[in-house]
Structures are given as C-alpha cells and as structure tokens.
Amino acid sequence: MKHLSVLLFLLFLTSLTYAQQGSLKGAVTNKDRRPVQFANIAIKELRTGTTADQQGLFNIKNVTPGTYDIKITMVGYQPVMLRKTIVAGQATLLNISLEEDLSKLNEVVVTGVSRATAVRKNPIPIAVIGKREMNMNVNNNIIDAIIKGVPGVSAVTTGPNISKPFIRGLGYNRVLTLFDGVRQEGQQWGDEHGIEIDQYGISRAEVVKGPASLTYGSDALAGVINMIPDIPEPTPGKLQGSFLTDYHSNNGMIGSSLGLAYGSNDWKYVVRATAKAAHNYQNKVDGYVYGTAFREYNLTALARVDKSWGHSQFGATLYDNTQEIPDGSRDSLTRKFTKQVKEDDDIKNRPLVPEGDLRSYAINPLHQHIQHYRVYNHTKWNVGAGDINAMLGAQQSIRREYNHPEMPLQPGLYVMLNTLNYDVRYNFPVMNGLETTVGVNGMYQSNKSKNGTDFPIPDYNLFDIGGFFFAKKSFGKVDVSGGIRYDSRSIRWNDFYVGPNKQNGFEQHVLLPDTAGAHLQFPEFSHRYTGISGSVGATWNISERILVKANIARGYRAPNITEIGSNGLDPGAHIVYLGNRGFKPEFSLQEDIGIQAWLPDADISVELFNNNIENYIYQAKLYDNTGNPVVIVPGNATYSYQQSAARLYGAEVSVNLHPRGIKWLTMNNSIAYTQGRNGNKELIRTHGEEARYIPFIPPTHIRSELKATTQRNHGVFSKTYVRVEADVIADQPHFYGVDDTETFTAGYTLFNAGAGTSIVNKKGKTICEVFLQLDNVWNVAYQANMNRLKYFEYYSSSPNGRLGIYNMGRNFSAKVIVPF
C-alpha cells in the first residue's frame, strides 16, 4: 500500500509538471500566403524544435514557460528570428510569413558531401541551378540546360541533342554525372554519346567544380553533376500532376511531358512520361543540316516512404533515343548535303539529300538507337544519433549504331553494358560539433558485343571498390572539412577474335575454339589500378554574408576502356580509335580559392583554380611519317590516345545585381576563363606553339542578363518577367594544333530575349506557366570550338569560304506547363 501511494504521488507530480508546461503552435507561409512545407522552427535556448508539415503547420508541446528566441528557417527563404513568451498551460500562437532569399545564402546541397550541407559551409566550389531557371532557357537536352546557368561548365556537342559536359576544361570520364545520386553509366567514353536522362523530370542540378574523388572515386576527377528528380509534395489522398509542352522553331522540336504524383499515409508516388521529336536543325550557312534529327522517349517511376526509423526511395527509369548520325558529306559546288546510299561509295560523289528529307521527322536509315534502363533504391536508417545510408542500383545501356545503307537493319556497332552500383556510408553521431562519415562504394560492370560488324572496344569486366573517411567541424567562424580515400579498379578481358561473316559480307565476333580465318583484334588483358585521393578545405565566415573559401584536393581517375583497349571504328563518331595498354591512372592536384558576398544589393562570387594533372590522356589525329593522315577505314579519321602532364587554371567571376530600390530589376553577369597547357616537353620542342595547349579548352565566355520581374499580380498574370541576354564568346587561339587535330575558332556574340508568366485564377491558384524565348536573335552564323561538327569536312576549300558545319541559327521556343 505504501508503494502504491508513492507511485500515485509521482504520477500526480508528473501530471502537475506537464500541466505547468506551455506549447507553441502556428503556421509558416510565404508572402502569397501559401504554406511553406517542412520549415524548421527551433527554440535555441531549450535545444528543441520541430518541422512544419505539408500545410505549413507546426506544434511544439511541453515547453517550459519563459521568454525565448524562436528561429524559423527554410531553404530558399530569409531566416526569421522572433522573441516570444510561453505561458504555462496555454498555447502560444505564432504565424510567420517568410520572404524569399534570392541570394541562395542558405541553400543546401547533398552532392559531394557526407550529409546535407549549406553551400556557404562547403569549401568546395558548388553551383546549383533550379527548375524554373532551366525552364527559362531553350534546351534540347539536360546538359544544355545546366551549362547556360553555371559559369565554368561547357559541353562538347554533336548536333542539338548530344552534349557531353565539361567542367573547367575537363570532360568525358573525368566528369561524373549522377541521377538522384546514382552514377550514370552508358558508354560515355564516346564523342557522340549523350546523357540518358529526361530533361523535363529534373527539379534541380548540383554541380561540383573540382575533384570529387573523395566521395565518388574514379571518374570524378573534374567534378560532379548530380541531377535530382522532381518529387512534388502531393496532398494526401489526392492525385496531382502537371503537363508540359515545348516547341522549338529551328528544328521543329516538339516535346511533351506528363507528371503525376499521389500521396497516401507515409508513401509518395511519382510517375513521369516524356516524348520528344525533332527534324534537322538549320543555320543560314548550311541550311538544314542533314543527319541531326532525333526522337526520344522517357518513363520514370518513383516511390518513397518516410517512417520514424528513416526513409526509403525506389526508382526506375526507361530511356529510348533514336538519333541520326551526321557525316558532313556534301556537294563541293552547291554545298548541299549528300547522303550515302552505297556501302563502298565515293564520299565526294553521292546524291543530294531530297528537300523533303531535310524537314522530315522520319529517322533516316543511318542512325543510332540508345536504350537505357535503371532501377535503384536509397534507404536511410536512423541508428541512435547516427544514421546508415545505402544505395543499390542496376542499369543496362544498349547502343546500336546503324551505318550500312544497303543493309539498314544490320547494326555496325551493337554493345550492351550492364552495371551494378553500390554505396554504403555511416554518419557517426555528432560529437562536440565534429561530423564524421565512413563509407564504401563502387560498381561491377560487364560490356558485351552483340550482332555488330564493327568492334571498337573488347568485351570486358570491371570491378571498382573504394573506401573513404570524411570529417567536418566548425571552429568559431571557420568551417573545416576534408578526408581521405583509397580506390581499387580491376579490369580484364579475354582474347577477342574477329573474322568474316559469310552471311552479310562484313565481320563478326568469333568465339573460341573456332577461330579459323579470324584475327586477334584484342589480346587478353588484366590489370588493377589503384589510387589515393583526398581533400581538405576551410570556409572563413567573415560575416553572415561575406566568406572566403579555400580547398586543395587530389583527384584520381583510372583509364577508361577506349583509352586502353580501343582498336577499331566507332561508326557514330566516324573515328577509328587506337588505345594504349600501358597508360597509367591520372592524378590531379587542384587548388581552389574563392570569395563570396551576398550583399543587400548584389551577390558577388570570385573563384580561382589551378589544376596540375599527372598522366593526362587526350586524343590526337594520327599521321604517318610522310605527313599524311593515317586512313584505316575510308571516310573516317584515325585518332591515337596520348598521355602527358597537363596544367589547367582559370577563374569564374559572377556579379548579380538586385538593387533594393528597384526590386523589379536584376542584372546577372558572369565571366569564365580557362587555360589548358600541355606538359609534353618533347612534343612542344618538335611542334612548337601547336603543341602548347590541350584539346577542347573552352574560350573565355561572358554572359550578361537584364531581367525585369513584376512584384505583384496584374489581373491573371503573376511572376511575369522579361529578360534580354548577351552571350559573348571570345576567339580561341589556344588549341591543340598538332596534325590539325584542332584549328582556330573565331569568337562571336549572341543576343537572346525571353518572357514568361504564371496565369492564376481569382483564388491565386496557378492555371499554367508560360515561358517564351528567342535565342540568337540576329541569326548569327557561328562555330563553337567544342562543336565536333566543325570538323566534319571533306574538302580543303569551298565556294563560300566556309568549312565544316555551323551551329544552330535563330530559334524560338514556347513552353507551357499546366499543373493540376
């Protein structure tokens, strides 16, 4: 009985204590009175807080009475600090309206870090581009959308739908592209291989400019582009979505995309289907450029569950692209394009392309067909104050290139690449402000040739594994982070024989033991590449809005399959590649320093970099001892890979003005400068200035945009803007000119104009968004130095004095997005 009395007394005291507690509840909205989902509300003195729900509502219970500072934060909004008194036994109401933070001061990223981190605290240069910004530009593919918004990022292009990203002068396998954190694998070694991702299904892109080998291993030596899918927050129990339609006048591109989202209890489901089609693009020099039409289909399905133990997200994507293969052949006098109709013809004596074919959406027989399938899962488990994050993904890339006009159903290249990706990392509990992470990730890969006639690379197997340790801590106003990693990559292939195919007259892969009459194209090979990488850097927060960053990173990249194993024709590239088995891994040492200021009237960013690379690998045209180009396959150039030291250095400067006195006006300005020097002293002694630089270095690029945006609704129109833009591209006299691998490229200036608006109903609900854009207003004829079509030429001179193929001319785009 005595024990029962004590228990009842304790229960009474407990209930009395809770009765003496108060609570804080309310709603978080924006200036349009719409809910701000998942805003953070924190009571600093009590080290407690909560997160607003999907309706922007929050409730912090059992708060000890008193007067406290309440901080409300959310990505993309200016933080708010309020002082409130909590009264015992009462609910204190707090309704907050947040203002948008156009400076992106507190933007959070997940790429290149161990856990979500504010951009300002990360010493590595990172840029973010959002969906609305991408929608404002004319884009034929997702990479074009990114390079228009991030200084220092460029692309090697082969027509309007193939863009390979370069970061500060480095590309191919040195730039790691991710979809939702899963590395993209799809024979990206090829010049004409694009990125197999739906451009309309991306909500934002995060770009790491510099070595990210610490957290990703090989192939992130130049940086990372992480494309994050659009996962809206649906109202529970209600089907929501949006429909997008896009039209481009220059190549008649028509794009449509339907996205659906549904939420039920703890689950969210997202499905998106996209279709695009275009005929040949045009410019005032070449007219319609034959061989540049394309057709593309995408399907994406995502499901996510959030529980008290963590969350899990499942994803599946399907990509199907039929892309024509331009070869640049044309009549020597009229400069009209010609087409191949015979297998072994005279490339300078082909029939003209009929006018109707130039504007047809039908894909011509000489094309490539790319299919890419991907399934993956991300799961996070909360383990005490720490958490475990795991990713497992499987993808298959199938590439067929049809280059036989008399046998259009016979692919020249037919390869199937299967990849299994894995990533496991543990975030330790934070101790005294120190955040630490350990992880292991990598992939298993297998490439097989199918029923093709050309075999530029062998069948191979690859296994990649790497482990890393990462840590970060703040010391007053200085945020320090860094870590170390060890990688191992094993690659091997067996003897690969090629012999005659009596059924079609071409060649075929011949399997052991029946190799009579065949030749050994790829002798067996087995090698293991290893590397140690790491980084250390610091951010000094001089004030809340001014900071200085410095970082030094060692990058690592193992040679890719074409660099060490290629020995044959890639039909889509019109190049015979010759690799070198003796290549060593690339190692880079890059130093970055930057100053960023988010001032009341301007955002200023200055980033400087210096990158020294050991064993840099690049392509060069192959010539014989007499000075004549080596021709292994008629009508196709022959390239041999080289290896030497290299140095890249440069800067990106951005000055974005948003004067408080003229809130409707912004002016964004940027300049990107990159130099790439060849360290092959013997080559420089032999060829002089022609060998001083490395290939594919982007010229100095200046972009300036003036934009006016309405500050309030005008009838049914909301967020209406008008913008004009100038793109100034300087001459590129610094090129790899040995054996005419590259040539001088003249500079040019392009003017663009655009306008857009949201159309809303009387309740303020968006009916649709409209984006209009006119690129290359004056229809300037130009050749970008990183456009491969510039070198598609079979004559030494032409009647109009212009050689090679020019970039796209004037192009009007109209895009409409209808949410429902």
PDB file of N, CA and C in Angstrom, residues 87-131:
ATOM      1  N   VAL A  87       3.538  30.762 -22.006  1.00  0.00           N
ATOM      2  CA  VAL A  87       2.792  30.836 -20.749  1.00  0.00           C
ATOM      3  C   VAL A  87       2.354  29.439 -20.338  1.00  0.00           C
ATOM      4  N   ALA A  88       2.436  29.150 -19.052  1.00  0.00           N
ATOM      5  CA  ALA A  88       2.076  27.828 -18.545  1.00  0.00           C
ATOM      6  C   ALA A  88       0.620  27.514 -18.837  1.00  0.00           C
ATOM      7  N   GLY A  89       0.389  26.295 -19.324  1.00  0.00           N
ATOM      8  CA  GLY A  89      -0.970  25.814 -19.568  1.00  0.00           C
ATOM      9  C   GLY A  89      -1.650  26.436 -20.768  1.00  0.00           C
ATOM     10  N   GLN A  90      -0.915  27.206 -21.574  1.00  0.00           N
ATOM     11  CA  GLN A  90      -1.522  27.860 -22.736  1.00  0.00           C
ATOM     12  C   GLN A  90      -0.733  27.544 -24.002  1.00  0.00           C
ATOM     13  N   ALA A  91      -1.446  27.671 -25.109  1.00  0.00           N
ATOM     14  CA  ALA A  91      -0.805  27.510 -26.420  1.00  0.00           C
ATOM     15  C   ALA A  91      -0.518  28.898 -26.991  1.00  0.00           C
ATOM     16  N   THR A  92       0.744  29.180 -27.202  1.00  0.00           N
ATOM     17  CA  THR A  92       1.141  30.457 -27.785  1.00  0.00           C
ATOM     18  C   THR A  92       1.095  30.340 -29.305  1.00  0.00           C
ATOM     19  N   LEU A  93       0.348  31.234 -29.949  1.00  0.00           N
ATOM     20  CA  LEU A  93       0.196  31.196 -31.406  1.00  0.00           C
ATOM     21  C   LEU A  93       1.277  32.024 -32.079  1.00  0.00           C
ATOM     22  N   LEU A  94       1.806  31.481 -33.171  1.00  0.00           N
ATOM     23  CA  LEU A  94       2.868  32.165 -33.910  1.00  0.00           C
ATOM     24  C   LEU A  94       2.688  31.885 -35.399  1.00  0.00           C
ATOM     25  N   ASN A  95       2.240  32.870 -36.134  1.00  0.00           N
ATOM     26  CA  ASN A  95       2.083  32.742 -37.588  1.00  0.00           C
ATOM     27  C   ASN A  95       3.169  33.568 -38.267  1.00  0.00           C
ATOM     28  N   ILE A  96       3.963  32.913 -39.101  1.00  0.00           N
ATOM     29  CA  ILE A  96       5.150  33.539 -39.695  1.00  0.00           C
ATOM     30  C   ILE A  96       5.018  33.593 -41.205  1.00  0.00           C
ATOM     31  N   SER A  97       5.393  34.726 -41.768  1.00  0.00           N
ATOM     32  CA  SER A  97       5.466  34.878 -43.224  1.00  0.00           C
ATOM     33  C   SER A  97       6.927  35.051 -43.616  1.00  0.00           C
ATOM     34  N   LEU A  98       7.426  34.139 -44.463  1.00  0.00           N
ATOM     35  CA  LEU A  98       8.822  34.163 -44.874  1.00  0.00           C
ATOM     36  C   LEU A  98       8.994  34.867 -46.214  1.00  0.00           C
ATOM     37  N   GLU A  99      10.088  35.590 -46.344  1.00  0.00           N
ATOM     38  CA  GLU A  99      10.447  36.251 -47.592  1.00  0.00           C
ATOM     39  C   GLU A  99      11.444  35.377 -48.358  1.00  0.00           C
ATOM     40  N   GLU A 100      11.282  35.319 -49.681  1.00  0.00           N
ATOM     41  CA  GLU A 100      12.221  34.559 -50.499  1.00  0.00           C
ATOM     42  C   GLU A 100      13.621  35.147 -50.385  1.00  0.00           C
ATOM     43  N   ASP A 101      14.611  34.286 -50.348  1.00  0.00           N
ATOM     44  CA  ASP A 101      16.007  34.719 -50.308  1.00  0.00           C
ATOM     45  C   ASP A 101      16.614  34.488 -51.682  1.00  0.00           C
ATOM     46  N   LEU A 102      16.615  35.532 -52.503  1.00  0.00           N
ATOM     47  CA  LEU A 102      17.099  35.400 -53.875  1.00  0.00           C
ATOM     48  C   LEU A 102      18.599  35.139 -53.941  1.00  0.00           C
ATOM     49  N   SER A 103      19.298  35.395 -52.862  1.00  0.00           N
ATOM     50  CA  SER A 103      20.757  35.242 -52.882  1.00  0.00           C
ATOM     51  C   SER A 103      21.211  33.798 -52.686  1.00  0.00           C
ATOM     52  N   LYS A 104      20.289  32.891 -52.377  1.00  0.00           N
ATOM     53  CA  LYS A 104      20.632  31.485 -52.137  1.00  0.00           C
ATOM     54  C   LYS A 104      21.654  31.354 -51.009  1.00  0.00           C
ATOM     55  N   LEU A 105      21.564  32.275 -50.043  1.00  0.00           N
ATOM     56  CA  LEU A 105      22.545  32.319 -48.960  1.00  0.00           C
ATOM     57  C   LEU A 105      22.605  31.015 -48.174  1.00  0.00           C
ATOM     58  N   ASN A 106      21.425  30.432 -47.894  1.00  0.00           N
ATOM     59  CA  ASN A 106      21.383  29.247 -47.046  1.00  0.00           C
ATOM     60  C   ASN A 106      21.013  27.991 -47.825  1.00  0.00           C
ATOM     61  N   GLU A 107      21.285  27.977 -49.134  1.00  0.00           N
ATOM     62  CA  GLU A 107      20.923  26.820 -49.952  1.00  0.00           C
ATOM     63  C   GLU A 107      21.689  25.578 -49.495  1.00  0.00           C
ATOM     64  N   VAL A 108      20.972  24.450 -49.476  1.00  0.00           N
ATOM     65  CA  VAL A 108      21.530  23.194 -49.010  1.00  0.00           C
ATOM     66  C   VAL A 108      21.774  22.266 -50.187  1.00  0.00           C
ATOM     67  N   VAL A 109      22.913  21.557 -50.185  1.00  0.00           N
ATOM     68  CA  VAL A 109      23.247  20.609 -51.242  1.00  0.00           C
ATOM     69  C   VAL A 109      23.522  19.249 -50.613  1.00  0.00           C
ATOM     70  N   VAL A 110      23.416  18.203 -51.448  1.00  0.00           N
ATOM     71  CA  VAL A 110      23.698  16.842 -50.989  1.00  0.00           C
ATOM     72  C   VAL A 110      24.824  16.211 -51.790  1.00  0.00           C
ATOM     73  N   THR A 111      25.317  16.904 -52.826  1.00  0.00           N
ATOM     74  CA  THR A 111      26.332  16.349 -53.714  1.00  0.00           C
ATOM     75  C   THR A 111      27.737  16.660 -53.207  1.00  0.00           C
ATOM     76  N   GLY A 112      28.589  15.635 -53.180  1.00  0.00           N
ATOM     77  CA  GLY A 112      29.984  15.834 -52.796  1.00  0.00           C
ATOM     78  C   GLY A 112      30.218  16.010 -51.317  1.00  0.00           C
ATOM     79  N   VAL A 113      29.194  15.735 -50.496  1.00  0.00           N
ATOM     80  CA  VAL A 113      29.326  15.851 -49.049  1.00  0.00           C
ATOM     81  C   VAL A 113      28.788  14.576 -48.412  1.00  0.00           C
ATOM     82  N   SER A 114      29.050  14.414 -47.108  1.00  0.00           N
ATOM     83  CA  SER A 114      28.604  13.205 -46.414  1.00  0.00           C
ATOM     84  C   SER A 114      27.139  13.268 -46.018  1.00  0.00           C
ATOM     85  N   ARG A 115      26.652  14.482 -45.749  1.00  0.00           N
ATOM     86  CA  ARG A 115      25.238  14.699 -45.417  1.00  0.00           C
ATOM     87  C   ARG A 115      24.864  16.098 -45.863  1.00  0.00           C
ATOM     88  N   ALA A 116      23.571  16.388 -45.896  1.00  0.00           N
ATOM     89  CA  ALA A 116      23.114  17.679 -46.405  1.00  0.00           C
ATOM     90  C   ALA A 116      23.872  18.824 -45.740  1.00  0.00           C
ATOM     91  N   THR A 117      24.385  19.756 -46.570  1.00  0.00           N
ATOM     92  CA  THR A 117      25.256  20.824 -46.083  1.00  0.00           C
ATOM     93  C   THR A 117      24.907  22.129 -46.790  1.00  0.00           C
ATOM     94  N   ALA A 118      24.884  23.216 -46.063  1.00  0.00           N
ATOM     95  CA  ALA A 118      24.672  24.526 -46.671  1.00  0.00           C
ATOM     96  C   ALA A 118      25.855  24.857 -47.579  1.00  0.00           C
ATOM     97  N   VAL A 119      25.551  25.448 -48.741  1.00  0.00           N
ATOM     98  CA  VAL A 119      26.591  25.798 -49.702  1.00  0.00           C
ATOM     99  C   VAL A 119      27.664  26.664 -49.060  1.00  0.00           C
ATOM    100  N   ARG A 120      27.239  27.579 -48.212  1.00  0.00           N
ATOM    101  CA  ARG A 120      28.188  28.522 -47.622  1.00  0.00           C
ATOM    102  C   ARG A 120      29.212  27.827 -46.727  1.00  0.00           C
ATOM    103  N   LYS A 121      28.893  26.644 -46.187  1.00  0.00           N
ATOM    104  CA  LYS A 121      29.805  25.952 -45.279  1.00  0.00           C
ATOM    105  C   LYS A 121      30.735  24.988 -45.996  1.00  0.00           C
ATOM    106  N   ASN A 122      30.526  24.780 -47.292  1.00  0.00           N
ATOM    107  CA  ASN A 122      31.323  23.817 -48.039  1.00  0.00           C
ATOM    108  C   ASN A 122      32.468  24.536 -48.752  1.00  0.00           C
ATOM    109  N   PRO A 123      33.725  24.161 -48.490  1.00  0.00           N
ATOM    110  CA  PRO A 123      34.844  24.851 -49.140  1.00  0.00           C
ATOM    111  C   PRO A 123      35.014  24.501 -50.614  1.00  0.00           C
ATOM    112  N   ILE A 124      34.374  23.405 -51.067  1.00  0.00           N
ATOM    113  CA  ILE A 124      34.462  23.002 -52.467  1.00  0.00           C
ATOM    114  C   ILE A 124      33.503  23.856 -53.298  1.00  0.00           C
ATOM    115  N   PRO A 125      33.941  24.355 -54.470  1.00  0.00           N
ATOM    116  CA  PRO A 125      33.039  25.172 -55.291  1.00  0.00           C
ATOM    117  C   PRO A 125      31.839  24.351 -55.779  1.00  0.00           C
ATOM    118  N   ILE A 126      30.642  24.775 -55.416  1.00  0.00           N
ATOM    119  CA  ILE A 126      29.406  24.088 -55.811  1.00  0.00           C
ATOM    120  C   ILE A 126      28.419  25.125 -56.325  1.00  0.00           C
ATOM    121  N   ALA A 127      27.775  24.807 -57.453  1.00  0.00           N
ATOM    122  CA  ALA A 127      26.746  25.669 -58.013  1.00  0.00           C
ATOM    123  C   ALA A 127      25.443  24.880 -58.107  1.00  0.00           C
ATOM    124  N   VAL A 128      24.330  25.593 -57.963  1.00  0.00           N
ATOM    125  CA  VAL A 128      23.004  24.970 -58.012  1.00  0.00           C
ATOM    126  C   VAL A 128      22.148  25.717 -59.014  1.00  0.00           C
ATOM    127  N   ILE A 129      21.440  24.964 -59.854  1.00  0.00           N
ATOM    128  CA  ILE A 129      20.506  25.575 -60.789  1.00  0.00           C
ATOM    129  C   ILE A 129      19.154  24.890 -60.611  1.00  0.00           C
ATOM    130  N   GLY A 130      18.111  25.687 -60.456  1.00  0.00           N
ATOM    131  CA  GLY A 130      16.778  25.160 -60.188  1.00  0.00           C
ATOM    132  C   GLY A 130      15.944  24.972 -61.439  1.00  0.00           C
ATOM    133  N   LYS A 131      14.762  24.375 -61.245  1.00  0.00           N
ATOM    134  CA  LYS A 131      13.912  24.018 -62.372  1.00  0.00           C
ATOM    135  C   LYS A 131      13.404  25.241 -63.117  1.00  0.00           C
TER     136      LYS A 131
END
